[in-house]
Amino acid sequence: MGLFETVVIALWAMLPAYVPNNAAVLAGGGRPIDGGRTWNGQRLLGDGKTLRGTAVGILAGAALAVALNAVAPAVADLLGADLPTFPLAVVLALPAGAMLGDILASFLKRRTGRERGTAFPGLDQLDFVVVSLLLAFLAAPDWFAEVFTLPVLAVVVVATPLLHLTTNGIAYQLGFKDEPY
Ligand code: CTP
Ligand code: MG
């Protein structure tokens, strides 16, 4: 498989995990998941993790996966790349894993004394990748092994932080986000 096809497949397969964070930024607000509870004087998760943001994020990622399944044959023809379609379990696992990874990262940030909105380089850019891949693997191991070959995984690890910083920078410039990371 050439580099172009590897990159196309990596981005295609990860799109349902990329979109939830951005949808959550746009939809966030309302009741925090932790209901304001604290642990050792720090919030459990903080006001940046809300029920509405999480629900809208998962729904947006799942809806995108379904839409990608519908257009996969046409786009595959156009690009000459063998694009994967998402089994139902993966339609949910990728976006749910992305939101869960982000929530776990906030949990870790609060335990290490970081206030809401502080940067945690590395964690901020890859938390959602690790957990979405893990849930996708658990949901459909054979599909996962077929799609996420080592070269595809390598592209995901390199491209995701770049994409994440770019989209968050744009969201910050447009005033949707308080910090550019
Ligand atoms: N958001 C949300 N629910 C989520 C994730 C994000 O409502 N599960 C919204 C919140 O409005 C949040 C914004 O998206 O403020 C940006 O997300 P993020 O950078 O992950 O949160 P922070 O506010 O920076 O908080 P933290 O330090 O916990 O990451
Ligand atoms: Mg943040």
Tab-separated table of N, CA and C in Angstrom, residues 15-176:
chain	number	residue	atom	x	y	z
A	15	LEU	N	-11.822	9.636	11.541
A	15	LEU	CA	-12.729	10.791	11.539
A	15	LEU	C	-13.824	10.697	12.611
A	16	PRO	N	-14.459	9.518	12.792
A	16	PRO	CA	-15.502	9.433	13.842
A	16	PRO	C	-14.957	9.634	15.252
A	17	ALA	N	-13.619	9.556	15.413
A	17	ALA	CA	-13.016	9.837	16.719
A	17	ALA	C	-12.518	11.274	16.811
A	18	TYR	N	-12.322	11.922	15.654
A	18	TYR	CA	-11.832	13.311	15.658
A	18	TYR	C	-12.950	14.311	15.941
A	19	VAL	N	-14.122	14.029	15.370
A	19	VAL	CA	-15.218	15.007	15.415
A	19	VAL	C	-15.832	15.224	16.807
A	20	PRO	N	-15.936	14.190	17.665
A	20	PRO	CA	-16.614	14.391	18.953
A	20	PRO	C	-16.039	15.533	19.796
A	21	ASN	N	-14.721	15.667	19.869
A	21	ASN	CA	-14.143	16.747	20.678
A	21	ASN	C	-14.578	18.113	20.178
A	22	ASN	N	-14.581	18.274	18.850
A	22	ASN	CA	-14.964	19.567	18.289
A	22	ASN	C	-16.452	19.828	18.468
A	23	ALA	N	-17.266	18.777	18.315
A	23	ALA	CA	-18.709	18.930	18.528
A	23	ALA	C	-18.977	19.283	19.988
A	24	ALA	N	-18.211	18.676	20.903
A	24	ALA	CA	-18.402	18.950	22.334
A	24	ALA	C	-18.073	20.405	22.664
A	25	VAL	N	-17.039	20.937	21.994
A	25	VAL	CA	-16.682	22.347	22.218
A	25	VAL	C	-17.853	23.241	21.819
A	26	LEU	N	-18.471	22.933	20.671
A	26	LEU	CA	-19.581	23.763	20.177
A	26	LEU	C	-20.830	23.578	21.036
A	27	ALA	N	-21.053	22.341	21.553
A	27	ALA	CA	-22.307	22.034	22.253
A	27	ALA	C	-22.196	22.155	23.761
A	28	GLY	N	-20.965	22.264	24.275
A	28	GLY	CA	-20.742	22.197	25.724
A	28	GLY	C	-21.502	23.239	26.504
A	29	GLY	N	-21.626	22.960	27.803
A	29	GLY	CA	-22.380	23.853	28.673
A	29	GLY	C	-23.382	23.039	29.455
A	30	GLY	N	-23.966	23.664	30.449
A	30	GLY	CA	-24.932	22.935	31.262
A	30	GLY	C	-24.247	22.152	32.368
A	31	ARG	N	-24.921	21.118	32.811
A	31	ARG	CA	-24.499	20.379	33.997
A	31	ARG	C	-23.205	19.608	33.763
A	32	PRO	N	-22.196	19.838	34.632
A	32	PRO	CA	-20.973	19.037	34.496
A	32	PRO	C	-21.232	17.581	34.888
A	33	ILE	N	-20.488	16.662	34.271
A	33	ILE	CA	-20.667	15.230	34.540
A	33	ILE	C	-20.465	14.923	36.027
A	34	ASP	N	-19.476	15.588	36.636
A	34	ASP	CA	-19.176	15.278	38.037
A	34	ASP	C	-20.135	15.959	39.015
A	35	GLY	N	-21.090	16.741	38.481
A	35	GLY	CA	-22.081	17.381	39.345
A	35	GLY	C	-21.460	18.306	40.389
A	36	GLY	N	-20.220	18.743	40.133
A	36	GLY	CA	-19.561	19.663	41.059
A	36	GLY	C	-18.782	18.959	42.171
A	37	ARG	N	-18.805	17.614	42.155
A	37	ARG	CA	-18.120	16.878	43.238
A	37	ARG	C	-16.594	17.046	43.191
A	38	THR	N	-16.002	16.992	44.362
A	38	THR	CA	-14.553	17.147	44.476
A	38	THR	C	-13.937	15.909	45.119
A	39	TRP	N	-12.623	15.798	44.975
A	39	TRP	CA	-11.855	14.712	45.602
A	39	TRP	C	-10.523	15.336	46.011
A	40	ASN	N	-10.193	15.256	47.280
A	40	ASN	CA	-8.978	15.895	47.801
A	40	ASN	C	-8.905	17.379	47.434
A	41	GLY	N	-10.044	18.051	47.512
A	41	GLY	CA	-10.060	19.488	47.277
A	41	GLY	C	-10.036	19.915	45.824
A	42	GLN	N	-9.957	18.949	44.902
A	42	GLN	CA	-9.984	19.274	43.464
A	42	GLN	C	-11.233	18.658	42.856
A	43	ARG	N	-11.760	19.319	41.816
A	43	ARG	CA	-12.923	18.746	41.136
A	43	ARG	C	-12.587	17.368	40.595
A	44	LEU	N	-13.573	16.483	40.564
A	44	LEU	CA	-13.388	15.146	40.014
A	44	LEU	C	-12.977	15.254	38.541
A	45	LEU	N	-13.770	16.017	37.736
A	45	LEU	CA	-13.463	16.220	36.318
A	45	LEU	C	-13.376	17.697	35.969
A	46	GLY	N	-14.257	18.500	36.557
A	46	GLY	CA	-14.272	19.934	36.275
A	46	GLY	C	-15.442	20.338	35.384
A	47	ASP	N	-15.643	21.658	35.269
A	47	ASP	CA	-16.782	22.183	34.497
A	47	ASP	C	-16.620	21.993	32.995
A	48	GLY	N	-15.407	21.630	32.544
A	48	GLY	CA	-15.177	21.454	31.107
A	48	GLY	C	-15.683	20.128	30.556
A	49	LYS	N	-16.193	19.251	31.401
A	49	LYS	CA	-16.750	17.968	30.930
A	49	LYS	C	-18.230	17.934	31.282
A	50	THR	N	-19.076	18.207	30.290
A	50	THR	CA	-20.508	18.291	30.539
A	50	THR	C	-21.244	17.121	29.894
A	51	LEU	N	-22.437	16.858	30.425
A	51	LEU	CA	-23.272	15.781	29.874
A	51	LEU	C	-23.662	16.107	28.439
A	52	ARG	N	-24.051	17.382	28.203
A	52	ARG	CA	-24.501	17.758	26.862
A	52	ARG	C	-23.360	17.653	25.862
A	53	GLY	N	-22.189	18.171	26.227
A	53	GLY	CA	-21.042	18.084	25.325
A	53	GLY	C	-20.705	16.642	24.991
A	54	THR	N	-20.728	15.778	25.990
A	54	THR	CA	-20.383	14.377	25.787
A	54	THR	C	-21.398	13.680	24.889
A	55	ALA	N	-22.691	13.902	25.175
A	55	ALA	CA	-23.744	13.249	24.385
A	55	ALA	C	-23.712	13.728	22.938
A	56	VAL	N	-23.611	15.035	22.746
A	56	VAL	CA	-23.593	15.579	21.385
A	56	VAL	C	-22.333	15.107	20.651
A	57	GLY	N	-21.203	15.047	21.374
A	57	GLY	CA	-19.960	14.573	20.768
A	57	GLY	C	-20.085	13.148	20.259
A	58	ILE	N	-20.637	12.260	21.073
A	58	ILE	CA	-20.782	10.852	20.666
A	58	ILE	C	-21.755	10.742	19.491
A	59	LEU	N	-22.877	11.471	19.575
A	59	LEU	CA	-23.866	11.417	18.489
A	59	LEU	C	-23.277	11.943	17.185
A	60	ALA	N	-22.508	13.027	17.268
A	60	ALA	CA	-21.933	13.611	16.054
A	60	ALA	C	-20.944	12.633	15.412
A	61	GLY	N	-20.105	11.993	16.237
A	61	GLY	CA	-19.138	11.038	15.702
A	61	GLY	C	-19.816	9.826	15.088
A	62	ALA	N	-20.874	9.332	15.754
A	62	ALA	CA	-21.598	8.162	15.245
A	62	ALA	C	-22.321	8.509	13.946
A	63	ALA	N	-22.938	9.696	13.900
A	63	ALA	CA	-23.643	10.115	12.682
A	63	ALA	C	-22.656	10.237	11.526
A	64	LEU	N	-21.468	10.755	11.809
A	64	LEU	CA	-20.458	10.882	10.763
A	64	LEU	C	-20.028	9.502	10.260
A	65	ALA	N	-19.855	8.553	11.170
A	65	ALA	CA	-19.452	7.192	10.766
A	65	ALA	C	-20.497	6.579	9.836
A	66	VAL	N	-21.771	6.786	10.156
A	66	VAL	CA	-22.850	6.258	9.311
A	66	VAL	C	-22.818	6.942	7.939
A	67	ALA	N	-22.585	8.245	7.940
A	67	ALA	CA	-22.509	8.984	6.679
A	67	ALA	C	-21.308	8.517	5.854
A	68	LEU	N	-20.175	8.285	6.512
A	68	LEU	CA	-18.983	7.810	5.797
A	68	LEU	C	-19.245	6.437	5.181
A	69	ASN	N	-19.944	5.567	5.916
A	69	ASN	CA	-20.289	4.252	5.360
A	69	ASN	C	-21.075	4.393	4.063
A	70	ALA	N	-21.981	5.380	4.056
A	70	ALA	CA	-22.838	5.561	2.883
A	70	ALA	C	-22.053	6.029	1.664
A	71	VAL	N	-21.050	6.874	1.881
A	71	VAL	CA	-20.324	7.434	0.733
A	71	VAL	C	-19.013	6.701	0.435
A	72	ALA	N	-18.669	5.702	1.270
A	72	ALA	CA	-17.376	5.018	1.106
A	72	ALA	C	-17.137	4.466	-0.303
A	73	PRO	N	-18.108	3.750	-0.896
A	73	PRO	CA	-17.843	3.195	-2.229
A	73	PRO	C	-17.527	4.273	-3.259
A	74	ALA	N	-18.283	5.359	-3.248
A	74	ALA	CA	-18.074	6.436	-4.220
A	74	ALA	C	-16.713	7.100	-4.005
A	75	VAL	N	-16.362	7.395	-2.743
A	75	VAL	CA	-15.088	8.061	-2.455
A	75	VAL	C	-13.917	7.125	-2.745
A	76	ALA	N	-14.107	5.840	-2.474
A	76	ALA	CA	-13.049	4.854	-2.740
A	76	ALA	C	-12.722	4.829	-4.238
A	77	ASP	N	-13.763	4.868	-5.067
A	77	ASP	CA	-13.580	4.917	-6.526
A	77	ASP	C	-12.800	6.155	-6.927
A	78	LEU	N	-13.235	7.269	-6.371
A	78	LEU	CA	-12.655	8.571	-6.705
A	78	LEU	C	-11.172	8.630	-6.346
A	79	LEU	N	-10.822	8.150	-5.143
A	79	LEU	CA	-9.452	8.266	-4.646
A	79	LEU	C	-8.590	7.058	-4.989
A	80	GLY	N	-9.221	5.993	-5.433
A	80	GLY	CA	-8.469	4.776	-5.695
A	80	GLY	C	-7.871	4.186	-4.427
A	81	ALA	N	-8.554	4.380	-3.306
A	81	ALA	CA	-8.110	3.804	-2.031
A	81	ALA	C	-9.184	2.844	-1.532
A	82	ASP	N	-8.746	1.760	-0.904
A	82	ASP	CA	-9.675	0.753	-0.422
A	82	ASP	C	-10.189	1.157	0.962
A	83	LEU	N	-11.232	1.992	0.991
A	83	LEU	CA	-11.689	2.567	2.262
A	83	LEU	C	-12.483	1.566	3.092
A	84	PRO	N	-12.270	1.566	4.414
A	84	PRO	CA	-13.038	0.661	5.273
A	84	PRO	C	-14.435	1.210	5.553
A	85	THR	N	-15.396	0.312	5.824
A	85	THR	CA	-16.677	0.762	6.370
A	85	THR	C	-16.702	0.343	7.842
A	86	PHE	N	-17.489	1.074	8.634
A	86	PHE	CA	-17.499	0.861	10.076
A	86	PHE	C	-18.623	-0.079	10.491
A	87	PRO	N	-18.305	-1.217	11.138
A	87	PRO	CA	-19.370	-2.047	11.705
A	87	PRO	C	-20.087	-1.264	12.804
A	88	LEU	N	-21.340	-1.633	13.090
A	88	LEU	CA	-22.149	-0.861	14.042
A	88	LEU	C	-21.444	-0.659	15.394
A	89	ALA	N	-20.807	-1.722	15.901
A	89	ALA	CA	-20.135	-1.606	17.209
A	89	ALA	C	-19.047	-0.536	17.165
A	90	VAL	N	-18.382	-0.422	15.999
A	90	VAL	CA	-17.296	0.553	15.862
A	90	VAL	C	-17.854	1.968	15.668
A	91	VAL	N	-19.027	2.052	15.017
A	91	VAL	CA	-19.714	3.347	14.856
A	91	VAL	C	-19.866	4.017	16.224
A	92	LEU	N	-20.124	3.200	17.257
A	92	LEU	CA	-20.275	3.743	18.612
A	92	LEU	C	-18.946	3.790	19.359
A	93	ALA	N	-18.103	2.778	19.160
A	93	ALA	CA	-16.866	2.657	19.958
A	93	ALA	C	-15.900	3.808	19.691
A	94	LEU	N	-15.746	4.213	18.435
A	94	LEU	CA	-14.772	5.274	18.127
A	94	LEU	C	-15.141	6.599	18.800
A	95	PRO	N	-16.386	7.109	18.615
A	95	PRO	CA	-16.712	8.378	19.285
A	95	PRO	C	-16.818	8.243	20.803
A	96	ALA	N	-17.357	7.133	21.295
A	96	ALA	CA	-17.467	6.966	22.749
A	96	ALA	C	-16.073	6.903	23.368
A	97	GLY	N	-15.144	6.219	22.687
A	97	GLY	CA	-13.772	6.123	23.182
A	97	GLY	C	-13.088	7.481	23.188
A	98	ALA	N	-13.368	8.287	22.162
A	98	ALA	CA	-12.768	9.624	22.098
A	98	ALA	C	-13.222	10.474	23.281
A	99	MET	N	-14.520	10.426	23.586
A	99	MET	CA	-15.038	11.217	24.707
A	99	MET	C	-14.520	10.678	26.034
A	100	LEU	N	-14.447	9.345	26.145
A	100	LEU	CA	-13.961	8.741	27.387
A	100	LEU	C	-12.488	9.084	27.617
A	101	GLY	N	-11.697	9.052	26.559
A	101	GLY	CA	-10.280	9.391	26.680
A	101	GLY	C	-10.085	10.817	27.172
A	102	ASP	N	-10.894	11.718	26.617
A	102	ASP	CA	-10.841	13.129	27.001
A	102	ASP	C	-11.249	13.305	28.466
A	103	ILE	N	-12.249	12.533	28.890
A	103	ILE	CA	-12.721	12.603	30.280
A	103	ILE	C	-11.655	12.052	31.232
A	104	LEU	N	-11.029	10.928	30.850
A	104	LEU	CA	-9.961	10.352	31.683
A	104	LEU	C	-8.794	11.328	31.806
A	105	ALA	N	-8.499	12.038	30.718
A	105	ALA	CA	-7.402	13.014	30.747
A	105	ALA	C	-7.724	14.136	31.731
A	106	SER	N	-8.970	14.605	31.737
A	106	SER	CA	-9.362	15.649	32.689
A	106	SER	C	-9.261	15.129	34.120
A	107	PHE	N	-9.652	13.876	34.303
A	107	PHE	CA	-9.531	13.261	35.632
A	107	PHE	C	-8.065	13.292	36.090
A	108	LEU	N	-7.151	12.903	35.187
A	108	LEU	CA	-5.714	12.914	35.506
A	108	LEU	C	-5.201	14.328	35.776
A	109	LYS	N	-5.680	15.286	34.957
A	109	LYS	CA	-5.250	16.676	35.144
A	109	LYS	C	-5.660	17.178	36.524
A	110	ARG	N	-6.895	16.894	36.924
A	110	ARG	CA	-7.362	17.370	38.232
A	110	ARG	C	-6.587	16.705	39.368
A	111	ARG	N	-6.248	15.421	39.201
A	111	ARG	CA	-5.501	14.710	40.263
A	111	ARG	C	-4.093	15.257	40.393
A	112	THR	N	-3.569	15.842	39.303
A	112	THR	CA	-2.217	16.403	39.358
A	112	THR	C	-2.260	17.912	39.571
A	113	GLY	N	-3.412	18.410	40.057
A	113	GLY	CA	-3.514	19.799	40.473
A	113	GLY	C	-3.661	20.812	39.356
A	114	ARG	N	-3.919	20.359	38.123
A	114	ARG	CA	-4.079	21.304	37.013
A	114	ARG	C	-5.526	21.785	36.949
A	115	GLU	N	-5.688	23.112	36.906
A	115	GLU	CA	-7.033	23.680	36.819
A	115	GLU	C	-7.614	23.429	35.432
A	116	ARG	N	-8.930	23.611	35.321
A	116	ARG	CA	-9.599	23.462	34.034
A	116	ARG	C	-8.939	24.360	32.994
A	117	GLY	N	-8.657	23.783	31.838
A	117	GLY	CA	-8.139	24.579	30.738
A	117	GLY	C	-6.620	24.612	30.647
A	118	THR	N	-5.910	24.072	31.667
A	118	THR	CA	-4.449	24.063	31.534
A	118	THR	C	-4.028	23.005	30.523
A	119	ALA	N	-2.930	23.297	29.825
A	119	ALA	CA	-2.438	22.358	28.815
A	119	ALA	C	-1.684	21.216	29.482
A	120	PHE	N	-1.764	20.054	28.879
A	120	PHE	CA	-0.997	18.899	29.310
A	120	PHE	C	-0.456	18.296	28.020
A	121	PRO	N	0.685	18.850	27.525
A	121	PRO	CA	1.179	18.455	26.204
A	121	PRO	C	1.340	16.939	26.102
A	122	GLY	N	0.936	16.391	24.985
A	122	GLY	CA	0.979	14.948	24.794
A	122	GLY	C	-0.359	14.335	25.155
A	123	LEU	N	-0.732	14.508	26.415
A	123	LEU	CA	-2.012	13.952	26.874
A	123	LEU	C	-3.169	14.587	26.105
A	124	ASP	N	-3.171	15.926	25.981
A	124	ASP	CA	-4.250	16.633	25.291
A	124	ASP	C	-4.423	16.148	23.851
A	125	GLN	N	-3.314	15.798	23.205
A	125	GLN	CA	-3.373	15.479	21.774
A	125	GLN	C	-3.632	13.999	21.502
A	126	LEU	N	-3.333	13.150	22.477
A	126	LEU	CA	-3.425	11.714	22.170
A	126	LEU	C	-4.391	10.934	23.062
A	127	ASP	N	-4.909	11.569	24.120
A	127	ASP	CA	-5.816	10.850	25.035
A	127	ASP	C	-6.958	10.181	24.285
A	128	PHE	N	-7.603	10.953	23.399
A	128	PHE	CA	-8.785	10.415	22.728
A	128	PHE	C	-8.430	9.352	21.696
A	129	VAL	N	-7.219	9.436	21.129
A	129	VAL	CA	-6.794	8.427	20.151
A	129	VAL	C	-6.631	7.066	20.828
A	130	VAL	N	-5.914	7.065	21.946
A	130	VAL	CA	-5.608	5.799	22.616
A	130	VAL	C	-6.887	5.081	23.024
A	131	VAL	N	-7.815	5.815	23.652
A	131	VAL	CA	-9.006	5.137	24.160
A	131	VAL	C	-9.978	4.786	23.028
A	132	SER	N	-10.085	5.618	21.987
A	132	SER	CA	-10.983	5.259	20.877
A	132	SER	C	-10.448	4.018	20.153
A	133	LEU	N	-9.130	3.937	19.982
A	133	LEU	CA	-8.560	2.738	19.346
A	133	LEU	C	-8.777	1.509	20.226
A	134	LEU	N	-8.608	1.684	21.519
A	134	LEU	CA	-8.800	0.559	22.442
A	134	LEU	C	-10.239	0.047	22.389
A	135	LEU	N	-11.207	0.954	22.426
A	135	LEU	CA	-12.609	0.525	22.385
A	135	LEU	C	-12.957	-0.095	21.031
A	136	ALA	N	-12.398	0.458	19.951
A	136	ALA	CA	-12.655	-0.116	18.619
A	136	ALA	C	-12.089	-1.538	18.546
A	137	PHE	N	-10.896	-1.727	19.119
A	137	PHE	CA	-10.295	-3.065	19.148
A	137	PHE	C	-11.176	-4.042	19.922
A	138	LEU	N	-11.673	-3.602	21.093
A	138	LEU	CA	-12.516	-4.484	21.905
A	138	LEU	C	-13.843	-4.764	21.209
A	139	ALA	N	-14.367	-3.771	20.485
A	139	ALA	CA	-15.674	-3.914	19.840
A	139	ALA	C	-15.607	-4.854	18.631
A	140	ALA	N	-14.506	-4.818	17.882
A	140	ALA	CA	-14.396	-5.606	16.652
A	140	ALA	C	-12.926	-5.919	16.360
A	141	PRO	N	-12.368	-6.911	17.071
A	141	PRO	CA	-10.928	-7.197	16.955
A	141	PRO	C	-10.474	-7.517	15.527
A	142	ASP	N	-11.262	-8.303	14.795
A	142	ASP	CA	-10.843	-8.693	13.440
A	142	ASP	C	-10.854	-7.494	12.499
A	143	TRP	N	-11.919	-6.692	12.579
A	143	TRP	CA	-12.011	-5.481	11.761
A	143	TRP	C	-10.848	-4.552	12.095
A	144	PHE	N	-10.553	-4.413	13.379
A	144	PHE	CA	-9.483	-3.535	13.829
A	144	PHE	C	-8.142	-3.949	13.221
A	145	ALA	N	-7.850	-5.263	13.290
A	145	ALA	CA	-6.560	-5.766	12.794
A	145	ALA	C	-6.430	-5.546	11.282
A	146	GLU	N	-7.571	-5.628	10.578
A	146	GLU	CA	-7.567	-5.456	9.124
A	146	GLU	C	-7.326	-3.994	8.736
A	147	VAL	N	-7.947	-3.081	9.463
A	147	VAL	CA	-7.889	-1.652	9.108
A	147	VAL	C	-6.656	-0.972	9.707
A	148	PHE	N	-6.426	-1.188	10.996
A	148	PHE	CA	-5.330	-0.497	11.678
A	148	PHE	C	-4.046	-1.325	11.641
A	149	THR	N	-3.472	-1.395	10.446
A	149	THR	CA	-2.166	-2.043	10.290
A	149	THR	C	-1.118	-1.131	10.922
A	150	LEU	N	0.091	-1.619	11.085
A	150	LEU	CA	1.136	-0.792	11.710
A	150	LEU	C	1.383	0.524	10.974
A	151	PRO	N	1.480	0.516	9.626
A	151	PRO	CA	1.671	1.809	8.940
A	151	PRO	C	0.504	2.775	9.183
A	152	VAL	N	-0.729	2.258	9.187
A	152	VAL	CA	-1.890	3.121	9.437
A	152	VAL	C	-1.807	3.690	10.853
A	153	LEU	N	-1.467	2.858	11.834
A	153	LEU	CA	-1.336	3.337	13.218
A	153	LEU	C	-0.245	4.403	13.330
A	154	ALA	N	0.852	4.200	12.595
A	154	ALA	CA	1.954	5.177	12.637
A	154	ALA	C	1.474	6.528	12.114
A	155	VAL	N	0.706	6.517	11.012
A	155	VAL	CA	0.167	7.769	10.470
A	155	VAL	C	-0.763	8.419	11.483
A	156	VAL	N	-1.588	7.622	12.142
A	156	VAL	CA	-2.529	8.162	13.136
A	156	VAL	C	-1.768	8.877	14.249
A	157	VAL	N	-0.703	8.253	14.739
A	157	VAL	CA	0.046	8.828	15.872
A	157	VAL	C	0.746	10.133	15.474
A	158	VAL	N	1.199	10.215	14.218
A	158	VAL	CA	1.883	11.432	13.771
A	158	VAL	C	0.881	12.524	13.376
A	159	ALA	N	-0.170	12.141	12.649
A	159	ALA	CA	-1.084	13.135	12.080
A	159	ALA	C	-2.056	13.700	13.110
A	160	THR	N	-2.447	12.894	14.103
A	160	THR	CA	-3.478	13.339	15.036
A	160	THR	C	-3.083	14.587	15.821
A	161	PRO	N	-1.893	14.634	16.446
A	161	PRO	CA	-1.550	15.853	17.185
A	161	PRO	C	-1.530	17.084	16.282
A	162	LEU	N	-1.059	16.930	15.044
A	162	LEU	CA	-1.027	18.062	14.107
A	162	LEU	C	-2.435	18.550	13.799
A	163	LEU	N	-3.339	17.600	13.496
A	163	LEU	CA	-4.722	17.962	13.191
A	163	LEU	C	-5.403	18.592	14.399
A	164	HIS	N	-5.143	18.004	15.556
A	164	HIS	CA	-5.772	18.464	16.800
A	164	HIS	C	-5.375	19.907	17.082
A	165	LEU	N	-4.068	20.194	16.945
A	165	LEU	CA	-3.587	21.556	17.201
A	165	LEU	C	-4.148	22.529	16.166
A	166	THR	N	-4.260	22.079	14.915
A	166	THR	CA	-4.789	22.949	13.866
A	166	THR	C	-6.251	23.296	14.107
A	167	THR	N	-7.088	22.263	14.341
A	167	THR	CA	-8.522	22.536	14.509
A	167	THR	C	-8.770	23.329	15.788
A	168	ASN	N	-8.030	23.015	16.868
A	168	ASN	CA	-8.228	23.768	18.103
A	168	ASN	C	-7.756	25.211	17.954
A	169	GLY	N	-6.699	25.416	17.166
A	169	GLY	CA	-6.239	26.774	16.892
A	169	GLY	C	-7.292	27.565	16.153
A	170	ILE	N	-7.935	26.920	15.179
A	170	ILE	CA	-8.994	27.588	14.417
A	170	ILE	C	-10.189	27.884	15.330
A	171	ALA	N	-10.580	26.885	16.149
A	171	ALA	CA	-11.720	27.081	17.065
A	171	ALA	C	-11.432	28.228	18.037
A	172	TYR	N	-10.170	28.359	18.447
A	172	TYR	CA	-9.756	29.439	19.355
A	172	TYR	C	-9.859	30.786	18.653
A	173	GLN	N	-9.329	30.851	17.415
A	173	GLN	CA	-9.375	32.093	16.634
A	173	GLN	C	-10.818	32.542	16.402
A	174	LEU	N	-11.710	31.558	16.187
A	174	LEU	CA	-13.108	31.890	15.917
A	174	LEU	C	-13.877	32.209	17.201
A	175	GLY	N	-13.211	32.026	18.346
A	175	GLY	CA	-13.845	32.354	19.613
A	175	GLY	C	-14.693	31.248	20.207
A	176	PHE	N	-14.592	30.010	19.657
A	176	PHE	CA	-15.388	28.905	20.196
A	176	PHE	C	-14.712	28.247	21.395
